Short mmCIF file of N, CA, C and O in Angstrom, two decimals:
data_model
loop_
_atom_site.label_atom_id
_atom_site.label_comp_id
_atom_site.label_asym_id
_atom_site.label_seq_id
_atom_site.Cartn_x
_atom_site.Cartn_y
_atom_site.Cartn_z
N MET A 270 20.99 -29.35 -142.56
CA MET A 270 20.55 -27.92 -142.11
C MET A 270 21.48 -27.54 -141.02
O MET A 270 21.79 -26.42 -140.57
N ASP A 271 22.03 -28.69 -140.17
CA ASP A 271 23.01 -28.21 -139.27
C ASP A 271 24.58 -27.91 -139.67
O ASP A 271 24.91 -29.26 -140.00
N SER A 272 25.34 -27.27 -138.92
CA SER A 272 26.67 -27.31 -139.29
C SER A 272 27.16 -27.74 -137.91
O SER A 272 27.04 -27.27 -136.91
N TRP A 273 28.30 -28.73 -137.86
CA TRP A 273 29.05 -29.26 -136.91
C TRP A 273 30.25 -28.53 -136.76
O TRP A 273 31.27 -28.83 -136.07
N SER A 274 30.86 -27.60 -137.87
CA SER A 274 32.14 -27.33 -137.96
C SER A 274 32.37 -26.15 -136.49
O SER A 274 31.57 -25.59 -136.22
N LYS A 275 33.51 -26.36 -135.83
CA LYS A 275 33.88 -25.44 -134.77
C LYS A 275 34.85 -24.24 -134.99
O LYS A 275 35.10 -23.48 -134.49
N TYR A 276 35.06 -24.18 -136.65
CA TYR A 276 36.05 -23.13 -137.22
C TYR A 276 35.23 -21.97 -137.44
O TYR A 276 34.05 -21.93 -137.98
N HIS A 277 35.82 -20.84 -137.49
CA HIS A 277 35.15 -19.52 -137.74
C HIS A 277 35.33 -19.39 -139.32
O HIS A 277 36.20 -19.79 -139.96
N GLY A 278 34.31 -19.24 -140.06
CA GLY A 278 34.14 -19.07 -141.87
C GLY A 278 35.39 -17.83 -142.02
O GLY A 278 35.61 -17.05 -141.17
N ILE A 279 35.23 -17.90 -143.41
CA ILE A 279 35.97 -16.72 -144.02
C ILE A 279 35.03 -15.88 -144.77
O ILE A 279 35.49 -14.83 -145.29
N ILE A 280 33.53 -15.97 -144.73
CA ILE A 280 32.65 -15.28 -144.95
C ILE A 280 31.64 -14.39 -143.70
O ILE A 280 31.97 -15.00 -142.73
N ASP A 281 31.66 -13.17 -144.11
CA ASP A 281 31.02 -12.41 -143.26
C ASP A 281 29.76 -13.35 -142.50
O ASP A 281 29.06 -13.67 -143.28
N PRO A 282 29.90 -13.33 -141.13
CA PRO A 282 28.73 -14.21 -140.59
C PRO A 282 27.19 -13.67 -140.91
O PRO A 282 26.25 -14.35 -140.88
N ALA A 283 27.04 -12.37 -141.06
CA ALA A 283 25.69 -11.93 -141.45
C ALA A 283 25.27 -12.30 -142.69
O ALA A 283 24.18 -12.51 -143.09
N GLU A 284 26.31 -12.56 -143.91
CA GLU A 284 26.18 -12.91 -145.19
C GLU A 284 25.71 -14.60 -145.13
O GLU A 284 24.81 -14.78 -145.90
N VAL A 285 26.29 -15.06 -144.29
CA VAL A 285 26.06 -16.31 -144.05
C VAL A 285 24.98 -16.81 -143.43
O VAL A 285 23.93 -17.72 -144.11
N GLU A 286 24.34 -15.99 -142.41
CA GLU A 286 23.17 -15.97 -142.20
C GLU A 286 22.17 -15.80 -143.11
O GLU A 286 20.94 -16.34 -143.20
N GLU A 287 22.27 -14.74 -144.02
CA GLU A 287 21.21 -14.63 -144.73
C GLU A 287 21.00 -15.52 -146.01
O GLU A 287 19.84 -15.96 -146.33
N ALA A 288 22.29 -16.30 -146.50
CA ALA A 288 22.12 -17.21 -147.58
C ALA A 288 21.41 -18.55 -146.79
O ALA A 288 20.58 -19.23 -147.11
N TYR A 289 21.80 -18.87 -145.27
CA TYR A 289 21.19 -19.62 -144.76
C TYR A 289 19.80 -19.59 -144.46
O TYR A 289 18.91 -20.45 -144.14
N SER A 290 19.12 -18.52 -144.23
CA SER A 290 17.79 -18.14 -144.38
C SER A 290 16.88 -18.55 -145.59
O SER A 290 15.92 -19.13 -145.62
N TYR A 291 17.83 -18.49 -146.75
CA TYR A 291 17.08 -18.94 -147.97
C TYR A 291 16.91 -20.61 -147.75
O TYR A 291 16.10 -21.27 -148.24
N LEU A 292 18.15 -21.26 -147.41
CA LEU A 292 18.20 -22.78 -147.31
C LEU A 292 17.36 -23.30 -146.22
O LEU A 292 16.46 -24.25 -146.56
N ARG A 293 16.63 -22.28 -145.17
CA ARG A 293 15.65 -22.70 -144.20
C ARG A 293 14.42 -22.76 -144.93
O ARG A 293 13.59 -23.55 -144.61
N ARG A 294 14.17 -21.47 -145.36
CA ARG A 294 12.74 -21.26 -146.03
C ARG A 294 12.55 -22.35 -146.98
O ARG A 294 11.41 -22.83 -147.28
N SER A 295 13.72 -22.47 -147.95
CA SER A 295 13.89 -23.70 -149.15
C SER A 295 13.45 -25.01 -148.41
O SER A 295 12.17 -25.74 -148.88
N ASN A 296 13.99 -25.41 -147.45
CA ASN A 296 13.42 -26.43 -146.70
C ASN A 296 11.87 -26.62 -146.17
O ASN A 296 11.30 -27.89 -146.46
N GLU A 297 11.59 -25.76 -145.85
CA GLU A 297 10.14 -25.44 -145.39
C GLU A 297 9.35 -25.40 -146.52
O GLU A 297 8.17 -26.34 -146.62
N ILE A 298 9.47 -25.09 -147.71
CA ILE A 298 8.38 -25.05 -148.90
C ILE A 298 8.56 -26.46 -149.30
O ILE A 298 7.84 -26.93 -149.51
N GLY A 299 9.97 -27.05 -149.27
CA GLY A 299 9.96 -28.27 -149.85
C GLY A 299 9.37 -29.54 -148.99
O GLY A 299 8.67 -30.32 -149.69
N GLN A 300 9.41 -29.07 -147.70
CA GLN A 300 8.29 -30.09 -146.79
C GLN A 300 6.61 -29.81 -147.12
O GLN A 300 5.84 -30.73 -147.20
N MET A 301 6.61 -28.55 -147.26
CA MET A 301 5.20 -28.27 -147.79
C MET A 301 4.49 -29.08 -149.20
O MET A 301 3.64 -29.43 -148.95
N MET A 302 5.74 -28.96 -150.05
CA MET A 302 5.45 -29.40 -151.33
C MET A 302 5.08 -31.08 -150.99
O MET A 302 4.28 -31.50 -152.25
N LYS A 303 5.84 -31.43 -150.29
CA LYS A 303 5.47 -32.92 -150.03
C LYS A 303 3.82 -33.15 -149.81
O LYS A 303 3.51 -34.38 -149.96
N VAL A 304 3.36 -32.33 -148.97
CA VAL A 304 1.71 -32.31 -148.62
C VAL A 304 1.12 -31.77 -149.76
O VAL A 304 0.30 -32.65 -150.22
N VAL A 305 1.25 -30.63 -150.13
CA VAL A 305 0.12 -30.19 -151.35
C VAL A 305 0.88 -30.04 -152.54
O VAL A 305 -0.05 -29.65 -153.55
N GLY A 306 1.69 -30.65 -152.89
CA GLY A 306 2.47 -30.76 -154.22
C GLY A 306 2.90 -29.36 -154.66
O GLY A 306 2.80 -28.26 -154.04
N GLU A 307 3.49 -29.46 -155.97
CA GLU A 307 4.21 -28.01 -156.40
C GLU A 307 3.26 -27.29 -156.71
O GLU A 307 3.43 -25.73 -156.43
N GLU A 308 2.11 -27.75 -157.31
CA GLU A 308 0.93 -26.61 -157.86
C GLU A 308 0.29 -26.12 -156.45
O GLU A 308 -0.11 -25.32 -156.50
N GLY A 309 0.26 -26.50 -155.06
CA GLY A 309 0.01 -25.88 -154.16
C GLY A 309 0.77 -24.61 -153.58
O GLY A 309 0.74 -24.19 -152.39
N THR A 310 2.06 -24.43 -154.23
CA THR A 310 2.83 -23.44 -153.86
C THR A 310 2.72 -22.19 -154.75
O THR A 310 2.33 -22.15 -155.86
N SER A 311 2.94 -20.85 -154.35
CA SER A 311 2.99 -19.88 -154.84
C SER A 311 4.37 -19.80 -155.91
O SER A 311 5.10 -20.52 -155.48
N LEU A 312 4.27 -18.91 -156.74
CA LEU A 312 5.67 -18.92 -157.67
C LEU A 312 6.60 -18.46 -156.79
O LEU A 312 7.75 -18.62 -157.04
N GLU A 313 6.14 -17.41 -155.94
CA GLU A 313 7.27 -16.65 -155.12
C GLU A 313 7.94 -17.88 -154.34
O GLU A 313 9.15 -17.68 -154.06
N ASP A 314 7.09 -18.54 -153.62
CA ASP A 314 7.62 -19.89 -153.02
C ASP A 314 8.58 -20.55 -153.37
O ASP A 314 9.48 -21.23 -153.10
N TYR A 315 7.93 -20.89 -154.81
CA TYR A 315 8.64 -21.85 -155.66
C TYR A 315 10.27 -21.47 -156.04
O TYR A 315 11.17 -21.98 -156.13
N ILE A 316 10.13 -20.25 -156.29
CA ILE A 316 11.38 -20.00 -156.73
C ILE A 316 12.34 -19.53 -155.21
O ILE A 316 13.69 -19.94 -155.29
N VAL A 317 12.03 -19.20 -154.07
CA VAL A 317 12.79 -19.40 -152.73
C VAL A 317 13.03 -21.14 -152.88
O VAL A 317 14.41 -21.03 -152.39
N TYR A 318 12.27 -21.71 -153.20
CA TYR A 318 12.89 -22.94 -152.77
C TYR A 318 13.88 -23.38 -153.99
O TYR A 318 14.63 -24.02 -153.56
N GLN A 319 13.73 -23.11 -155.28
CA GLN A 319 14.77 -23.16 -156.16
C GLN A 319 16.04 -22.74 -155.66
O GLN A 319 17.23 -23.34 -155.98
N LYS A 320 16.08 -21.33 -155.15
CA LYS A 320 17.30 -20.77 -154.60
C LYS A 320 18.05 -21.46 -153.53
O LYS A 320 19.00 -21.69 -153.76
N GLY A 321 17.54 -22.16 -152.69
CA GLY A 321 17.84 -22.97 -151.76
C GLY A 321 18.44 -24.38 -152.42
O GLY A 321 19.28 -24.55 -151.81
N GLU A 322 17.52 -24.58 -153.28
CA GLU A 322 18.30 -26.11 -153.74
C GLU A 322 19.57 -25.82 -154.67
O GLU A 322 20.71 -26.44 -154.56
N PHE A 323 19.43 -24.34 -155.12
CA PHE A 323 20.58 -23.91 -155.84
C PHE A 323 22.01 -23.75 -154.86
O PHE A 323 22.65 -24.35 -155.16
N LEU A 324 21.67 -22.89 -153.89
CA LEU A 324 22.41 -22.96 -152.97
C LEU A 324 23.64 -24.31 -152.59
O LEU A 324 24.59 -24.23 -152.33
N ASP A 325 22.52 -25.14 -152.25
CA ASP A 325 23.08 -26.58 -151.73
C ASP A 325 23.74 -27.12 -152.58
O ASP A 325 25.04 -27.76 -152.54
N ALA A 326 23.44 -27.22 -154.07
CA ALA A 326 24.01 -27.75 -155.06
C ALA A 326 25.38 -27.36 -155.43
O ALA A 326 26.55 -28.04 -155.93
N VAL A 327 25.42 -26.07 -155.53
CA VAL A 327 26.74 -25.32 -156.12
C VAL A 327 27.60 -24.69 -154.92
O VAL A 327 28.68 -24.31 -155.38
N TYR A 328 27.04 -24.64 -153.75
CA TYR A 328 28.18 -24.02 -152.64
C TYR A 328 28.28 -24.89 -151.54
O TYR A 328 29.38 -25.28 -151.22
N LEU A 329 27.68 -25.53 -151.13
CA LEU A 329 27.74 -26.44 -149.93
C LEU A 329 28.11 -27.92 -150.36
O LEU A 329 28.74 -28.39 -149.51
N GLN A 330 27.63 -28.35 -151.52
CA GLN A 330 28.26 -29.69 -152.21
C GLN A 330 29.35 -29.10 -152.70
O GLN A 330 29.44 -28.60 -153.90
N GLN A 331 30.82 -29.99 -152.47
CA GLN A 331 31.91 -29.92 -153.39
C GLN A 331 31.95 -31.19 -154.20
O GLN A 331 31.55 -32.46 -153.19
N ASN A 332 32.70 -31.26 -155.24
CA ASN A 332 32.87 -32.60 -156.04
C ASN A 332 34.19 -32.99 -155.58
O ASN A 332 35.25 -32.62 -156.12
N SER A 333 34.22 -34.00 -154.54
CA SER A 333 35.57 -34.58 -154.21
C SER A 333 36.42 -35.09 -155.41
O SER A 333 37.60 -35.34 -155.05
N PHE A 334 35.89 -35.51 -156.40
CA PHE A 334 36.55 -36.46 -157.50
C PHE A 334 36.97 -35.14 -158.55
O PHE A 334 37.43 -35.91 -159.53
N ASP A 335 36.82 -34.01 -158.43
CA ASP A 335 37.03 -32.87 -159.30
C ASP A 335 38.18 -32.30 -158.58
O ASP A 335 38.15 -31.81 -157.61
N PRO A 336 39.51 -32.23 -159.33
CA PRO A 336 40.77 -31.77 -158.68
C PRO A 336 40.79 -30.16 -158.50
O PRO A 336 41.26 -29.88 -157.38
N VAL A 337 39.75 -29.70 -159.18
CA VAL A 337 39.47 -28.20 -158.86
C VAL A 337 38.67 -27.97 -157.77
O VAL A 337 38.93 -27.28 -157.00
N ASP A 338 37.58 -28.36 -157.79
CA ASP A 338 36.26 -28.25 -156.98
C ASP A 338 36.76 -28.90 -155.73
O ASP A 338 36.27 -28.63 -154.49
N ALA A 339 37.75 -29.97 -155.35
CA ALA A 339 37.73 -30.60 -154.32
C ALA A 339 38.55 -29.72 -153.26
O ALA A 339 38.33 -29.68 -152.16
N THR A 340 39.46 -28.74 -153.71
CA THR A 340 40.17 -28.09 -152.84
C THR A 340 40.08 -26.47 -153.54
O THR A 340 40.57 -26.36 -154.62
N VAL A 341 39.59 -25.60 -152.79
CA VAL A 341 39.35 -24.14 -153.41
C VAL A 341 39.67 -23.06 -152.60
O VAL A 341 39.84 -22.99 -151.45
N SER A 342 40.56 -22.32 -153.27
CA SER A 342 41.29 -20.93 -152.51
C SER A 342 40.11 -20.40 -151.78
O SER A 342 38.99 -20.28 -152.08
N VAL A 343 40.72 -19.60 -150.73
CA VAL A 343 40.07 -18.79 -149.94
C VAL A 343 39.14 -17.54 -150.86
O VAL A 343 38.31 -17.17 -150.23
N GLU A 344 40.20 -17.00 -151.43
CA GLU A 344 39.72 -15.79 -152.51
C GLU A 344 38.66 -16.41 -153.30
O GLU A 344 37.62 -15.67 -153.59
N ARG A 345 38.93 -17.63 -153.86
CA ARG A 345 37.70 -18.06 -154.76
C ARG A 345 36.33 -18.57 -154.22
O ARG A 345 35.19 -18.30 -154.64
N GLN A 346 36.63 -18.90 -152.78
CA GLN A 346 35.14 -19.18 -152.08
C GLN A 346 34.52 -17.87 -151.76
O GLN A 346 33.60 -17.77 -151.90
N GLN A 347 35.39 -16.73 -151.40
CA GLN A 347 34.97 -15.47 -151.21
C GLN A 347 33.88 -14.99 -152.30
O GLN A 347 32.80 -14.60 -152.46
N ASP A 348 34.78 -15.06 -153.58
CA ASP A 348 34.32 -14.64 -154.83
C ASP A 348 32.78 -15.50 -155.22
O ASP A 348 31.89 -14.78 -155.71
N SER A 349 33.08 -16.85 -154.98
CA SER A 349 31.92 -17.67 -155.30
C SER A 349 30.75 -17.38 -154.55
O SER A 349 29.88 -17.27 -155.21
N PHE A 350 31.02 -17.05 -153.03
CA PHE A 350 29.80 -16.85 -152.25
C PHE A 350 29.09 -15.46 -152.66
O PHE A 350 28.00 -15.23 -152.69
N ALA A 351 29.94 -14.41 -152.98
CA ALA A 351 29.58 -13.53 -153.26
C ALA A 351 28.60 -13.25 -154.47
O ALA A 351 27.61 -12.77 -154.57
N LEU A 352 29.19 -13.75 -155.29
CA LEU A 352 28.29 -14.10 -156.55
C LEU A 352 27.09 -15.03 -156.34
O LEU A 352 25.72 -14.47 -156.75
N LEU A 353 27.18 -16.03 -155.71
CA LEU A 353 25.91 -16.68 -155.10
C LEU A 353 25.08 -15.86 -154.27
O LEU A 353 23.76 -15.72 -154.23
N LEU A 354 25.43 -14.94 -153.40
CA LEU A 354 24.63 -14.26 -152.49
C LEU A 354 23.61 -13.30 -153.46
O LEU A 354 22.49 -12.89 -153.26
N ASP A 355 24.55 -12.52 -154.73
CA ASP A 355 23.93 -11.56 -155.43
C ASP A 355 22.72 -12.43 -156.20
O ASP A 355 21.70 -12.00 -156.51
N ILE A 356 22.78 -13.66 -156.51
CA ILE A 356 21.65 -14.51 -157.14
C ILE A 356 20.79 -14.64 -156.39
O ILE A 356 19.58 -14.47 -156.66
N LEU A 357 21.10 -14.91 -154.97
CA LEU A 357 19.86 -15.27 -153.85
C LEU A 357 19.11 -14.08 -153.87
O LEU A 357 17.86 -14.17 -153.63
N ARG A 358 19.64 -12.84 -153.68
CA ARG A 358 19.07 -11.56 -153.67
C ARG A 358 18.27 -10.91 -154.53
O ARG A 358 17.52 -10.13 -154.44
N ALA A 359 18.51 -11.52 -155.73
CA ALA A 359 18.09 -11.02 -157.29
C ALA A 359 16.58 -11.28 -157.05
O ALA A 359 15.82 -12.30 -156.77
N ASP A 360 15.84 -10.10 -157.81
CA ASP A 360 14.20 -10.25 -157.91
C ASP A 360 14.27 -10.90 -159.45
O ASP A 360 14.59 -10.00 -160.04
N LEU A 361 13.63 -12.01 -159.53
CA LEU A 361 13.88 -12.69 -160.78
C LEU A 361 12.33 -12.41 -161.31
O LEU A 361 11.78 -12.95 -160.65
N SER A 362 12.63 -12.28 -162.61
CA SER A 362 11.20 -12.03 -163.56
C SER A 362 11.17 -13.85 -163.98
O SER A 362 11.75 -13.81 -165.23
N LEU A 363 10.39 -14.49 -163.47
CA LEU A 363 9.99 -15.50 -164.30
C LEU A 363 8.64 -16.07 -164.24
O LEU A 363 7.77 -15.51 -163.18
N ALA A 364 8.19 -16.09 -165.64
CA ALA A 364 6.63 -16.01 -165.64
C ALA A 364 5.94 -17.57 -164.82
O ALA A 364 4.85 -17.11 -164.54
N ASP A 365 6.46 -18.48 -164.86
CA ASP A 365 5.90 -19.58 -164.18
C ASP A 365 6.83 -20.66 -163.52
O ASP A 365 7.97 -20.57 -163.61
N LYS A 366 6.40 -21.73 -162.73
CA LYS A 366 7.00 -22.64 -162.18
C LYS A 366 8.18 -23.50 -163.45
O LYS A 366 9.04 -23.83 -162.99
N LYS A 367 7.51 -23.66 -164.35
CA LYS A 367 8.16 -24.49 -165.25
C LYS A 367 9.50 -23.60 -166.00
O LYS A 367 10.62 -24.19 -166.00
N GLU A 368 9.30 -22.22 -166.18
CA GLU A 368 10.07 -21.22 -166.50
C GLU A 368 11.31 -21.17 -165.32
O GLU A 368 12.63 -21.09 -165.53
N ALA A 369 10.70 -21.29 -164.07
CA ALA A 369 11.71 -21.32 -162.89
C ALA A 369 12.83 -22.69 -162.88
O ALA A 369 13.75 -22.64 -162.58
N ARG A 370 12.23 -23.45 -162.88
CA ARG A 370 12.59 -24.78 -162.89
C ARG A 370 13.64 -24.95 -163.91
O ARG A 370 14.91 -25.33 -163.79
N THR A 371 13.50 -24.51 -165.11
CA THR A 371 14.36 -24.53 -166.37
C THR A 371 15.58 -23.66 -165.92
O THR A 371 16.79 -23.99 -166.09
N PHE A 372 15.27 -22.35 -165.55
CA PHE A 372 16.11 -21.42 -165.32
C PHE A 372 16.99 -21.92 -164.37
O PHE A 372 18.34 -21.85 -164.70
N PHE A 373 16.80 -22.50 -163.39
CA PHE A 373 17.68 -22.91 -162.15
C PHE A 373 18.43 -24.08 -162.58
O PHE A 373 19.69 -24.33 -162.15
N ASN A 374 17.81 -24.94 -163.29
CA ASN A 374 18.67 -26.06 -163.88
C ASN A 374 19.82 -25.56 -164.68
O ASN A 374 20.83 -26.18 -164.55
N ASP A 375 19.53 -24.68 -165.69
CA ASP A 375 20.67 -23.98 -166.36
C ASP A 375 21.36 -23.31 -165.67
O ASP A 375 22.96 -23.42 -165.93
N LEU A 376 21.14 -22.56 -165.08
CA LEU A 376 21.85 -21.50 -164.14
C LEU A 376 22.95 -22.73 -162.98
O LEU A 376 24.02 -22.33 -162.70
N ARG A 377 22.31 -23.66 -162.74
CA ARG A 377 23.15 -24.68 -161.80
C ARG A 377 24.12 -25.18 -162.41
O ARG A 377 25.39 -25.22 -162.09
N GLN A 378 23.88 -25.75 -163.95
CA GLN A 378 25.19 -25.99 -164.67
C GLN A 378 25.98 -25.19 -164.93
O GLN A 378 27.15 -25.56 -164.90
N ARG A 379 25.71 -24.08 -165.16
CA ARG A 379 26.47 -22.99 -165.49
C ARG A 379 27.66 -22.89 -164.18
O ARG A 379 28.69 -22.71 -164.55
N PHE A 380 27.04 -22.93 -163.12
CA PHE A 380 27.87 -22.57 -161.98
C PHE A 380 28.72 -24.00 -161.55
O PHE A 380 29.76 -23.72 -161.31
N LEU A 381 28.22 -25.08 -161.76
CA LEU A 381 29.07 -26.12 -161.67
C LEU A 381 30.09 -26.38 -162.71
O LEU A 381 31.12 -26.58 -162.59
N ASP A 382 29.73 -25.89 -163.66
CA ASP A 382 31.01 -25.66 -164.99
C ASP A 382 32.09 -24.75 -164.32
O ASP A 382 33.20 -25.04 -164.69
N TRP A 383 31.69 -23.53 -163.75
CA TRP A 383 32.75 -22.80 -163.45
C TRP A 383 33.30 -23.33 -162.19
O TRP A 383 34.44 -23.25 -162.17
N ASN A 384 32.54 -23.88 -161.40
CA ASN A 384 33.31 -24.37 -160.33
C ASN A 384 34.34 -25.64 -160.74
O ASN A 384 35.43 -25.38 -159.78
N GLY A 385 34.05 -26.29 -161.55
CA GLY A 385 35.14 -27.19 -162.05
C GLY A 385 36.42 -26.73 -162.92
O GLY A 385 37.17 -27.29 -163.43
N THR A 386 36.35 -25.41 -163.21
CA THR A 386 37.31 -24.44 -164.06
C THR A 386 38.41 -24.16 -162.97
O THR A 386 38.08 -23.38 -162.33
N ALA A 387 39.51 -24.49 -163.61
CA ALA A 387 40.70 -24.00 -162.92
C ALA A 387 40.78 -22.39 -163.12
O ALA A 387 40.48 -21.90 -163.95
N GLU A 388 41.23 -21.69 -162.31
CA GLU A 388 41.91 -20.17 -162.20
C GLU A 388 42.43 -20.09 -163.42
O GLU A 388 42.54 -18.89 -163.90
N SER A 389 43.27 -20.73 -163.64
CA SER A 389 44.43 -20.62 -164.77
C SER A 389 44.03 -20.94 -166.24
O SER A 389 44.62 -20.81 -166.81
N ASP A 390 42.83 -21.44 -165.89
CA ASP A 390 42.14 -22.13 -167.45
C ASP A 390 41.76 -20.99 -168.35
O ASP A 390 40.96 -19.83 -167.64
N GLU A 391 41.74 -20.80 -169.47
CA GLU A 391 41.36 -19.61 -170.21
C GLU A 391 39.93 -19.14 -170.35
O GLU A 391 39.21 -18.37 -170.30
N ALA A 392 39.15 -20.68 -169.78
CA ALA A 392 37.71 -20.20 -169.79
C ALA A 392 37.29 -19.88 -168.41
O ALA A 392 36.09 -19.61 -168.45
N PHE A 393 38.04 -19.70 -167.51
CA PHE A 393 37.92 -19.39 -166.23
C PHE A 393 36.78 -18.17 -166.02
O PHE A 393 35.55 -18.14 -165.64
N ALA A 394 37.39 -17.20 -166.69
CA ALA A 394 36.55 -15.70 -166.57
C ALA A 394 35.38 -15.83 -167.42
O ALA A 394 34.34 -15.18 -166.95
N SER A 395 35.52 -16.52 -168.36
CA SER A 395 34.16 -16.53 -169.39
C SER A 395 33.06 -17.17 -168.86
O SER A 395 31.63 -17.04 -169.02
N ARG A 396 33.43 -18.33 -168.37
CA ARG A 396 32.46 -18.91 -167.35
C ARG A 396 31.74 -18.36 -166.41
O ARG A 396 30.66 -18.53 -165.96
N ARG A 397 32.51 -17.72 -165.25
CA ARG A 397 32.06 -16.92 -164.38
C ARG A 397 31.00 -15.62 -164.88
O ARG A 397 30.18 -15.52 -164.41
N ALA A 398 31.57 -15.07 -166.16
CA ALA A 398 30.73 -14.23 -166.80
C ALA A 398 29.28 -14.74 -167.22
O ALA A 398 28.38 -14.06 -167.28
N ALA A 399 29.44 -15.97 -167.61
CA ALA A 399 28.33 -16.61 -168.21
C ALA A 399 27.18 -16.67 -167.26
O ALA A 399 25.96 -16.64 -167.61
N VAL A 400 27.80 -17.17 -166.22
CA VAL A 400 26.82 -17.36 -164.66
C VAL A 400 26.13 -16.10 -164.41
O VAL A 400 24.65 -15.85 -164.40
N ALA A 401 27.16 -14.90 -164.12
CA ALA A 401 26.46 -13.68 -164.07
C ALA A 401 25.39 -13.04 -165.06
O ALA A 401 24.37 -12.54 -164.75
N ASP A 402 26.16 -13.15 -166.51
CA ASP A 402 24.95 -12.78 -167.24
C ASP A 402 23.79 -13.48 -167.70
O ASP A 402 22.86 -12.80 -167.78
N PHE A 403 23.90 -14.62 -167.12
CA PHE A 403 22.36 -15.36 -167.20
C PHE A 403 21.61 -15.04 -166.45
O PHE A 403 20.40 -15.01 -166.79
N TYR A 404 22.00 -15.12 -165.09
CA TYR A 404 20.86 -14.58 -163.96
C TYR A 404 20.81 -13.42 -164.04
O TYR A 404 19.30 -12.95 -164.03
N LYS A 405 21.48 -12.28 -164.48
CA LYS A 405 21.05 -10.73 -164.69
C LYS A 405 20.06 -10.63 -165.76
O LYS A 405 19.23 -9.57 -165.65
N GLU A 406 20.09 -11.90 -166.84
CA GLU A 406 19.06 -11.35 -168.05
C GLU A 406 17.44 -11.71 -167.30
O GLU A 406 16.64 -11.23 -167.86
N LYS A 407 17.25 -12.39 -166.20
CA LYS A 407 16.00 -12.44 -165.71
C LYS A 407 16.19 -11.61 -164.11
O LYS A 407 14.91 -11.71 -163.72
N SER A 408 16.84 -10.97 -164.11
CA SER A 408 16.65 -9.79 -163.04
C SER A 408 15.71 -8.54 -163.14
O SER A 408 16.09 -8.24 -164.37
N ARG A 409 14.82 -8.26 -162.40
CA ARG A 409 14.30 -7.09 -162.36
C ARG A 409 15.01 -5.81 -162.25
O ARG A 409 15.89 -5.80 -161.16
#
């Protein structure tokens, strides 16, 4: 939850703070679920929890063993963050927690597949589109 970096980022600080607010809220909900269980949270809170977990998995963690994900260009980081922020902001139409869990697991895998695809690879654009199209199907 804390950043120790002394470097100024390449992303607008207001947008970073907005994403970070999902991470903080997700952490709070996760702590609450340890006490009351998943069933003790509302669907809306559960979706916020999943959004925070998604942010952590696809943007904050890099796969140092993957030659593509280990070093990412500034432009790609900015594009990836912009798409991620769109997802965090999305008002998603999910019927229940099971659907939310399945949706975010599928979305996470699509995003990670894209993270591991080189920009020069012919699948790059289609994998990015697969991420965007997938979450837009559930957006209101």
